[in-house]
Amino acid sequence: MKTKLLFILSLFFFSSTVSNAQTVDEIIASHLKATGGVEKWASINSMKMTGNIDIAPGMKAPFIMYFKDKTKFRFELEVQGLTMILALDNDSGWSIIPFSGKTDPERMSPEEIKSSKQQADFTGDLYNYKQKENLVEYLGTEDMEGTETFKLKVTRKNNDITYMYLDTESYLSLKETSKVMMQDKEIESVTLPSNYKDVEGLKFAFSMELRGSDEASGGQTMNIETLVLNPKVSDELFKMPAVTPAVQPASED
């Protein structure tokens, strides 16, 4: 639960890269316009979401998520009276996982921090993709259950790869598949965003089904109930709490 992504002939490759770059930029520009526009995204510095996750048949777990400055992130999930917390504060991350009997905060591993940084940037891979040093390639169109989509391959500067499928009419994301390295293993995941709603001029998917590499097996669905843009969020929310020293038994003289 804690834990909870380029060749032919050189001449042909060069010419296709030039034309593809134009096509990629056009698709990305249309996608950003469809979701609210670059200027609107640039005006968002913080967010707060509440909702629930279907963790088992008939069982929903409420969550709260906070985002700030695209570098800070906090996720709280309550299950049967116990609250799990994952938090990122710039380059430092920590977690509290009470399900295994641990109630003190622990430092995240470098792989977990890398994953949390990706989540903290709520603008996504396509917004300012060149400044983020993401390589985006257009791989043509692909049918997705009767809907034609643009297929984009996003390679981040850390070499994680995500394939994005954008509706050719609405330019909204219908599916994302990712490959990331965690503890020397390649982890594949599938996200199916849906139920898009307008929040102050920006479009957000209020439902996201999360699956493993075996898409047919189904997965967990995250449902957003409230989403607030630019709320006041204290930096203290993301800082790691002090660990309570263990009480040593009194010695008997």
PDB file of C-alpha atoms in Angstrom:
ATOM      1  CA  MET A   1       0.000   0.000   0.000  1.00  0.00           C
ATOM      2  CA  LYS A   2       2.977   2.266   0.661  1.00  0.00           C
ATOM      3  CA  THR A   3       4.139   2.073  -2.505  1.00  0.00           C
ATOM      4  CA  LYS A   4       1.573   2.483  -3.996  1.00  0.00           C
ATOM      5  CA  LEU A   5       6.727   4.517 -17.145  1.00  0.00           C
ATOM      6  CA  LEU A   6      13.761   6.408 -30.486  1.00  0.00           C
ATOM      7  CA  PHE A   7      15.502   4.454 -34.790  1.00  0.00           C
ATOM      8  CA  ILE A   8      15.499   3.630 -38.372  1.00  0.00           C
ATOM      9  CA  LEU A   9      17.747   5.213 -40.993  1.00  0.00           C
ATOM     10  CA  SER A  10      19.404   8.436 -39.865  1.00  0.00           C
ATOM     11  CA  LEU A  11      17.976  10.625 -42.613  1.00  0.00           C
ATOM     12  CA  PHE A  12      14.457   9.265 -42.196  1.00  0.00           C
ATOM     13  CA  PHE A  13      14.718   9.588 -38.431  1.00  0.00           C
ATOM     14  CA  PHE A  14      15.728  13.233 -38.713  1.00  0.00           C
ATOM     15  CA  SER A  15      12.930  14.178 -41.077  1.00  0.00           C
ATOM     16  CA  SER A  16      10.269  12.330 -39.093  1.00  0.00           C
ATOM     17  CA  THR A  17      11.506  13.942 -35.877  1.00  0.00           C
ATOM     18  CA  VAL A  18      10.996  17.414 -37.328  1.00  0.00           C
ATOM     19  CA  SER A  19       7.440  16.740 -38.513  1.00  0.00           C
ATOM     20  CA  ASN A  20       6.600  14.754 -35.377  1.00  0.00           C
ATOM     21  CA  ALA A  21       7.751  17.622 -33.155  1.00  0.00           C
ATOM     22  CA  GLN A  22       5.227  19.911 -34.823  1.00  0.00           C
ATOM     23  CA  THR A  23       2.471  17.303 -34.482  1.00  0.00           C
ATOM     24  CA  VAL A  24       3.331  16.681 -30.833  1.00  0.00           C
ATOM     25  CA  ASP A  25       3.256  20.403 -30.028  1.00  0.00           C
ATOM     26  CA  GLU A  26      -0.108  20.795 -31.764  1.00  0.00           C
ATOM     27  CA  ILE A  27      -1.602  17.868 -29.842  1.00  0.00           C
ATOM     28  CA  ILE A  28      -0.204  19.083 -26.528  1.00  0.00           C
ATOM     29  CA  ALA A  29      -1.422  22.634 -27.167  1.00  0.00           C
ATOM     30  CA  SER A  30      -4.925  21.325 -27.895  1.00  0.00           C
ATOM     31  CA  HIS A  31      -4.829  19.121 -24.784  1.00  0.00           C
ATOM     32  CA  LEU A  32      -3.817  22.012 -22.532  1.00  0.00           C
ATOM     33  CA  LYS A  33      -6.472  24.252 -24.078  1.00  0.00           C
ATOM     34  CA  ALA A  34      -9.116  21.557 -23.524  1.00  0.00           C
ATOM     35  CA  THR A  35      -8.184  21.246 -19.839  1.00  0.00           C
ATOM     36  CA  GLY A  36      -8.287  24.989 -19.189  1.00  0.00           C
ATOM     37  CA  GLY A  37      -5.301  26.645 -20.823  1.00  0.00           C
ATOM     38  CA  VAL A  38      -1.658  27.280 -19.941  1.00  0.00           C
ATOM     39  CA  GLU A  39      -2.309  30.578 -18.149  1.00  0.00           C
ATOM     40  CA  LYS A  40      -4.955  29.036 -15.918  1.00  0.00           C
ATOM     41  CA  TRP A  41      -2.693  26.108 -14.982  1.00  0.00           C
ATOM     42  CA  ALA A  42       0.127  28.563 -14.234  1.00  0.00           C
ATOM     43  CA  SER A  43      -2.120  30.391 -11.735  1.00  0.00           C
ATOM     44  CA  ILE A  44      -2.636  27.307  -9.529  1.00  0.00           C
ATOM     45  CA  ASN A  45      -0.212  26.991  -6.613  1.00  0.00           C
ATOM     46  CA  SER A  46      -2.090  24.686  -4.248  1.00  0.00           C
ATOM     47  CA  MET A  47      -4.945  22.177  -4.220  1.00  0.00           C
ATOM     48  CA  LYS A  48      -6.954  20.138  -1.755  1.00  0.00           C
ATOM     49  CA  MET A  49      -8.946  17.032  -2.688  1.00  0.00           C
ATOM     50  CA  THR A  50     -11.218  14.784  -0.680  1.00  0.00           C
ATOM     51  CA  GLY A  51     -12.882  11.554  -1.741  1.00  0.00           C
ATOM     52  CA  ASN A  52     -12.732   7.812  -1.344  1.00  0.00           C
ATOM     53  CA  ILE A  53     -10.991   4.756  -2.763  1.00  0.00           C
ATOM     54  CA  ASP A  54     -12.676   1.412  -3.404  1.00  0.00           C
ATOM     55  CA  ILE A  55     -10.187  -0.844  -1.620  1.00  0.00           C
ATOM     56  CA  ALA A  56     -12.407  -3.954  -1.574  1.00  0.00           C
ATOM     57  CA  PRO A  57     -15.905  -4.979  -2.704  1.00  0.00           C
ATOM     58  CA  GLY A  58     -18.326  -2.854  -0.699  1.00  0.00           C
ATOM     59  CA  MET A  59     -15.499  -1.156   1.208  1.00  0.00           C
ATOM     60  CA  LYS A  60     -14.528   2.482   0.668  1.00  0.00           C
ATOM     61  CA  ALA A  61     -11.688   4.309   2.389  1.00  0.00           C
ATOM     62  CA  PRO A  62     -11.835   8.138   2.663  1.00  0.00           C
ATOM     63  CA  PHE A  63      -8.796  10.166   1.648  1.00  0.00           C
ATOM     64  CA  ILE A  64      -7.502  13.740   1.744  1.00  0.00           C
ATOM     65  CA  MET A  65      -4.780  15.050  -0.587  1.00  0.00           C
ATOM     66  CA  TYR A  66      -2.901  18.339  -0.352  1.00  0.00           C
ATOM     67  CA  PHE A  67      -0.632  19.871  -2.997  1.00  0.00           C
ATOM     68  CA  LYS A  68       1.529  23.001  -2.791  1.00  0.00           C
ATOM     69  CA  ASP A  69       4.037  24.690  -5.122  1.00  0.00           C
ATOM     70  CA  LYS A  70       4.189  21.504  -7.245  1.00  0.00           C
ATOM     71  CA  THR A  71       6.891  20.302  -4.822  1.00  0.00           C
ATOM     72  CA  LYS A  72       4.865  19.400  -1.737  1.00  0.00           C
ATOM     73  CA  PHE A  73       2.351  16.602  -1.408  1.00  0.00           C
ATOM     74  CA  ARG A  74       0.432  14.921   1.396  1.00  0.00           C
ATOM     75  CA  PHE A  75      -1.922  11.939   1.135  1.00  0.00           C
ATOM     76  CA  GLU A  76      -4.004  10.636   4.036  1.00  0.00           C
ATOM     77  CA  LEU A  77      -6.029   7.422   3.788  1.00  0.00           C
ATOM     78  CA  GLU A  78      -8.213   6.121   6.606  1.00  0.00           C
ATOM     79  CA  VAL A  79      -8.888   2.394   6.806  1.00  0.00           C
ATOM     80  CA  GLN A  80     -10.809   0.906   9.745  1.00  0.00           C
ATOM     81  CA  GLY A  81      -9.882   3.743  12.074  1.00  0.00           C
ATOM     82  CA  LEU A  82      -6.196   3.786  11.110  1.00  0.00           C
ATOM     83  CA  THR A  83      -4.731   6.639   9.039  1.00  0.00           C
ATOM     84  CA  MET A  84      -1.880   6.162   6.608  1.00  0.00           C
ATOM     85  CA  ILE A  85       0.090   9.286   5.664  1.00  0.00           C
ATOM     86  CA  LEU A  86       2.475   9.798   2.754  1.00  0.00           C
ATOM     87  CA  ALA A  87       4.116  13.220   2.503  1.00  0.00           C
ATOM     88  CA  LEU A  88       6.724  14.970   0.380  1.00  0.00           C
ATOM     89  CA  ASP A  89       8.469  18.199   1.346  1.00  0.00           C
ATOM     90  CA  ASN A  90      10.587  19.136  -1.686  1.00  0.00           C
ATOM     91  CA  ASP A  91      13.426  16.555  -1.656  1.00  0.00           C
ATOM     92  CA  SER A  92      12.428  14.977   1.660  1.00  0.00           C
ATOM     93  CA  GLY A  93       9.672  12.400   2.058  1.00  0.00           C
ATOM     94  CA  TRP A  94       8.184  10.485   4.953  1.00  0.00           C
ATOM     95  CA  SER A  95       5.327   8.136   5.774  1.00  0.00           C
ATOM     96  CA  ILE A  96       3.314   6.675   8.613  1.00  0.00           C
ATOM     97  CA  ILE A  97       2.007   3.170   7.921  1.00  0.00           C
ATOM     98  CA  PRO A  98      -0.024   2.035  10.962  1.00  0.00           C
ATOM     99  CA  PHE A  99      -1.379  -1.145   9.361  1.00  0.00           C
ATOM    100  CA  SER A 100       1.822  -2.980  10.263  1.00  0.00           C
ATOM    101  CA  GLY A 101       1.827  -1.646  13.818  1.00  0.00           C
ATOM    102  CA  LYS A 102       4.149   1.294  13.076  1.00  0.00           C
ATOM    103  CA  THR A 103       2.902   4.644  14.355  1.00  0.00           C
ATOM    104  CA  ASP A 104       6.119   6.673  14.079  1.00  0.00           C
ATOM    105  CA  PRO A 105       7.036   8.507  10.844  1.00  0.00           C
ATOM    106  CA  GLU A 106       9.729   6.915   8.679  1.00  0.00           C
ATOM    107  CA  ARG A 107      11.870   8.381   5.903  1.00  0.00           C
ATOM    108  CA  MET A 108      10.932   7.458   2.348  1.00  0.00           C
ATOM    109  CA  SER A 109      13.380   5.596   0.149  1.00  0.00           C
ATOM    110  CA  PRO A 110      14.871   7.435  -2.877  1.00  0.00           C
ATOM    111  CA  GLU A 111      12.501   5.482  -5.178  1.00  0.00           C
ATOM    112  CA  GLU A 112       9.484   6.511  -3.115  1.00  0.00           C
ATOM    113  CA  ILE A 113      10.586  10.144  -3.133  1.00  0.00           C
ATOM    114  CA  LYS A 114      10.927  10.012  -6.914  1.00  0.00           C
ATOM    115  CA  SER A 115       7.394   8.650  -7.237  1.00  0.00           C
ATOM    116  CA  SER A 116       6.018  11.254  -4.822  1.00  0.00           C
ATOM    117  CA  LYS A 117       7.644  14.072  -6.781  1.00  0.00           C
ATOM    118  CA  GLN A 118       5.739  12.907  -9.845  1.00  0.00           C
ATOM    119  CA  GLN A 119       2.471  13.013  -7.878  1.00  0.00           C
ATOM    120  CA  ALA A 120       3.249  16.416  -6.343  1.00  0.00           C
ATOM    121  CA  ASP A 121       3.400  18.081  -9.767  1.00  0.00           C
ATOM    122  CA  PHE A 122      -0.354  18.212 -10.372  1.00  0.00           C
ATOM    123  CA  THR A 123       0.114  19.928 -13.758  1.00  0.00           C
ATOM    124  CA  GLY A 124       1.138  16.602 -15.337  1.00  0.00           C
ATOM    125  CA  ASP A 125       3.785  15.513 -17.823  1.00  0.00           C
ATOM    126  CA  LEU A 126       2.636  17.601 -20.800  1.00  0.00           C
ATOM    127  CA  TYR A 127       2.480  21.028 -19.171  1.00  0.00           C
ATOM    128  CA  ASN A 128       5.849  22.772 -19.734  1.00  0.00           C
ATOM    129  CA  TYR A 129       7.195  19.397 -20.859  1.00  0.00           C
ATOM    130  CA  LYS A 130      10.350  20.849 -22.419  1.00  0.00           C
ATOM    131  CA  GLN A 131      11.283  22.747 -19.248  1.00  0.00           C
ATOM    132  CA  LYS A 132      10.735  19.519 -17.307  1.00  0.00           C
ATOM    133  CA  GLU A 133      13.077  17.782 -19.782  1.00  0.00           C
ATOM    134  CA  ASN A 134      10.390  15.290 -20.767  1.00  0.00           C
ATOM    135  CA  LEU A 135      10.733  13.749 -24.224  1.00  0.00           C
ATOM    136  CA  VAL A 136       7.319  13.411 -25.871  1.00  0.00           C
ATOM    137  CA  GLU A 137       6.832  11.311 -29.025  1.00  0.00           C
ATOM    138  CA  TYR A 138       3.706  10.952 -31.128  1.00  0.00           C
ATOM    139  CA  LEU A 139       3.113   7.277 -31.962  1.00  0.00           C
ATOM    140  CA  GLY A 140       0.019   7.696 -34.136  1.00  0.00           C
ATOM    141  CA  THR A 141      -3.614   6.932 -33.380  1.00  0.00           C
ATOM    142  CA  GLU A 142      -4.979   3.885 -31.577  1.00  0.00           C
ATOM    143  CA  ASP A 143      -8.478   2.567 -31.014  1.00  0.00           C
ATOM    144  CA  MET A 144      -9.572   2.379 -27.395  1.00  0.00           C
ATOM    145  CA  GLU A 145     -12.833   0.461 -27.124  1.00  0.00           C
ATOM    146  CA  GLY A 146     -14.304   2.277 -30.136  1.00  0.00           C
ATOM    147  CA  THR A 147     -12.776   5.689 -29.402  1.00  0.00           C
ATOM    148  CA  GLU A 148      -9.876   6.952 -31.513  1.00  0.00           C
ATOM    149  CA  THR A 149      -6.989   8.283 -29.442  1.00  0.00           C
ATOM    150  CA  PHE A 150      -3.663  10.004 -29.987  1.00  0.00           C
ATOM    151  CA  LYS A 151      -0.927   7.832 -28.467  1.00  0.00           C
ATOM    152  CA  LEU A 152       1.956   9.764 -26.907  1.00  0.00           C
ATOM    153  CA  LYS A 153       5.088   8.339 -25.339  1.00  0.00           C
ATOM    154  CA  VAL A 154       6.529  10.429 -22.511  1.00  0.00           C
ATOM    155  CA  THR A 155      10.064   9.668 -21.345  1.00  0.00           C
ATOM    156  CA  ARG A 156      11.000  11.642 -18.247  1.00  0.00           C
ATOM    157  CA  LYS A 157      14.557  12.718 -17.548  1.00  0.00           C
ATOM    158  CA  ASN A 158      14.798   9.914 -14.956  1.00  0.00           C
ATOM    159  CA  ASN A 159      13.943   7.445 -17.794  1.00  0.00           C
ATOM    160  CA  ASP A 160      10.509   6.506 -16.429  1.00  0.00           C
ATOM    161  CA  ILE A 161       8.062   6.021 -19.303  1.00  0.00           C
ATOM    162  CA  THR A 162       4.357   6.814 -19.602  1.00  0.00           C
ATOM    163  CA  TYR A 163       2.105   6.185 -22.593  1.00  0.00           C
ATOM    164  CA  MET A 164      -0.791   8.629 -22.801  1.00  0.00           C
ATOM    165  CA  TYR A 165      -3.949   8.123 -24.846  1.00  0.00           C
ATOM    166  CA  LEU A 166      -5.827  11.360 -25.638  1.00  0.00           C
ATOM    167  CA  ASP A 167      -9.305  11.423 -27.179  1.00  0.00           C
ATOM    168  CA  THR A 168      -8.884  12.783 -30.737  1.00  0.00           C
ATOM    169  CA  GLU A 169     -12.062  14.871 -30.338  1.00  0.00           C
ATOM    170  CA  SER A 170     -11.948  16.170 -26.764  1.00  0.00           C
ATOM    171  CA  TYR A 171      -8.138  15.945 -26.306  1.00  0.00           C
ATOM    172  CA  LEU A 172      -8.736  14.697 -22.755  1.00  0.00           C
ATOM    173  CA  SER A 173      -6.733  11.796 -21.367  1.00  0.00           C
ATOM    174  CA  LEU A 174      -8.586   8.473 -21.439  1.00  0.00           C
ATOM    175  CA  LYS A 175      -5.762   6.161 -20.388  1.00  0.00           C
ATOM    176  CA  GLU A 176      -2.190   6.238 -19.118  1.00  0.00           C
ATOM    177  CA  THR A 177       0.184   3.296 -18.768  1.00  0.00           C
ATOM    178  CA  SER A 178       3.413   3.746 -16.840  1.00  0.00           C
ATOM    179  CA  LYS A 179       6.653   1.889 -16.296  1.00  0.00           C
ATOM    180  CA  VAL A 180       8.769   2.934 -13.331  1.00  0.00           C
ATOM    181  CA  MET A 181      11.706   1.383 -11.511  1.00  0.00           C
ATOM    182  CA  MET A 182      11.101   0.556  -7.834  1.00  0.00           C
ATOM    183  CA  GLN A 183      13.693  -1.375  -5.840  1.00  0.00           C
ATOM    184  CA  ASP A 184      15.414  -2.570  -9.040  1.00  0.00           C
ATOM    185  CA  LYS A 185      12.129  -3.860 -10.445  1.00  0.00           C
ATOM    186  CA  GLU A 186      10.098  -2.452 -13.323  1.00  0.00           C
ATOM    187  CA  ILE A 187       6.562  -1.743 -12.108  1.00  0.00           C
ATOM    188  CA  GLU A 188       3.755  -1.330 -14.637  1.00  0.00           C
ATOM    189  CA  SER A 189       0.472   0.406 -13.889  1.00  0.00           C
ATOM    190  CA  VAL A 190      -2.609   1.558 -15.797  1.00  0.00           C
ATOM    191  CA  THR A 191      -4.746   4.601 -14.960  1.00  0.00           C
ATOM    192  CA  LEU A 192      -8.154   5.179 -16.552  1.00  0.00           C
ATOM    193  CA  PRO A 193      -9.360   8.737 -15.828  1.00  0.00           C
ATOM    194  CA  SER A 194     -13.034   9.573 -16.387  1.00  0.00           C
ATOM    195  CA  ASN A 195     -15.945  11.710 -15.154  1.00  0.00           C
ATOM    196  CA  TYR A 196     -14.319  15.021 -16.085  1.00  0.00           C
ATOM    197  CA  LYS A 197     -15.684  18.093 -14.309  1.00  0.00           C
ATOM    198  CA  ASP A 198     -14.979  21.796 -14.556  1.00  0.00           C
ATOM    199  CA  VAL A 199     -13.473  23.463 -11.481  1.00  0.00           C
ATOM    200  CA  GLU A 200     -12.990  27.213 -11.885  1.00  0.00           C
ATOM    201  CA  GLY A 201     -12.176  26.824 -15.576  1.00  0.00           C
ATOM    202  CA  LEU A 202      -9.961  23.738 -15.316  1.00  0.00           C
ATOM    203  CA  LYS A 203     -11.044  20.203 -16.151  1.00  0.00           C
ATOM    204  CA  PHE A 204     -10.225  17.372 -13.768  1.00  0.00           C
ATOM    205  CA  ALA A 205     -11.005  13.660 -13.875  1.00  0.00           C
ATOM    206  CA  PHE A 206     -13.128  12.997 -10.786  1.00  0.00           C
ATOM    207  CA  SER A 207     -12.776   9.215 -11.172  1.00  0.00           C
ATOM    208  CA  MET A 208      -9.576   7.247 -11.770  1.00  0.00           C
ATOM    209  CA  GLU A 209      -9.398   3.494 -11.992  1.00  0.00           C
ATOM    210  CA  LEU A 210      -5.971   2.191 -11.029  1.00  0.00           C
ATOM    211  CA  ARG A 211      -4.881  -1.186 -12.377  1.00  0.00           C
ATOM    212  CA  GLY A 212      -1.748  -3.282 -12.366  1.00  0.00           C
ATOM    213  CA  SER A 213      -0.032  -4.591 -15.482  1.00  0.00           C
ATOM    214  CA  ASP A 214      -2.840  -7.138 -15.940  1.00  0.00           C
ATOM    215  CA  GLU A 215      -5.535  -4.744 -17.165  1.00  0.00           C
ATOM    216  CA  ALA A 216      -8.200  -7.442 -17.305  1.00  0.00           C
ATOM    217  CA  SER A 217      -7.967  -8.079 -13.566  1.00  0.00           C
ATOM    218  CA  GLY A 218      -9.517  -4.731 -12.640  1.00  0.00           C
ATOM    219  CA  GLY A 219      -8.270  -2.580  -9.809  1.00  0.00           C
ATOM    220  CA  GLN A 220      -9.074   0.174  -7.349  1.00  0.00           C
ATOM    221  CA  THR A 221     -11.085   3.283  -8.208  1.00  0.00           C
ATOM    222  CA  MET A 222     -10.361   6.704  -6.726  1.00  0.00           C
ATOM    223  CA  ASN A 223     -13.397   8.987  -6.606  1.00  0.00           C
ATOM    224  CA  ILE A 224     -12.970  12.706  -5.928  1.00  0.00           C
ATOM    225  CA  GLU A 225     -15.806  14.379  -4.030  1.00  0.00           C
ATOM    226  CA  THR A 226     -14.401  17.895  -3.505  1.00  0.00           C
ATOM    227  CA  LEU A 227     -11.556  19.743  -5.205  1.00  0.00           C
ATOM    228  CA  VAL A 228     -10.474  23.228  -4.084  1.00  0.00           C
ATOM    229  CA  LEU A 229      -7.996  25.349  -6.036  1.00  0.00           C
ATOM    230  CA  ASN A 230      -5.492  27.661  -4.327  1.00  0.00           C
ATOM    231  CA  PRO A 231      -6.566  27.011  -0.715  1.00  0.00           C
ATOM    232  CA  LYS A 232      -4.307  28.214   2.086  1.00  0.00           C
ATOM    233  CA  VAL A 233      -2.092  25.243   2.982  1.00  0.00           C
ATOM    234  CA  SER A 234       0.535  25.501   5.722  1.00  0.00           C
ATOM    235  CA  ASP A 235       4.068  24.291   5.002  1.00  0.00           C
ATOM    236  CA  GLU A 236       3.989  22.560   8.388  1.00  0.00           C
ATOM    237  CA  LEU A 237       1.581  20.001   6.938  1.00  0.00           C
ATOM    238  CA  PHE A 238       4.396  18.495   4.849  1.00  0.00           C
ATOM    239  CA  LYS A 239       7.163  18.481   7.455  1.00  0.00           C
ATOM    240  CA  MET A 240       8.088  15.204   9.115  1.00  0.00           C
ATOM    241  CA  PRO A 241       6.888  15.045  12.737  1.00  0.00           C
ATOM    242  CA  ALA A 242       9.410  14.405  15.452  1.00  0.00           C
ATOM    243  CA  VAL A 243       9.706  10.791  16.495  1.00  0.00           C
ATOM    244  CA  THR A 244       8.529  10.186  20.041  1.00  0.00           C
ATOM    245  CA  PRO A 245      11.409   8.679  22.029  1.00  0.00           C
ATOM    246  CA  ALA A 246      10.736   5.201  23.334  1.00  0.00           C
ATOM    247  CA  VAL A 247      10.081   5.126  27.070  1.00  0.00           C
ATOM    248  CA  GLN A 248      12.690   3.036  28.796  1.00  0.00           C
ATOM    249  CA  PRO A 249      11.548   1.001  31.800  1.00  0.00           C
ATOM    250  CA  ALA A 250      12.841   2.268  35.123  1.00  0.00           C
ATOM    251  CA  SER A 251      15.810   0.290  36.398  1.00  0.00           C
ATOM    252  CA  GLU A 252      15.520  -1.474  39.710  1.00  0.00           C
ATOM    253  CA  ASP A 253      18.320  -0.807  42.181  1.00  0.00           C
TER     254      ASP A 253
END
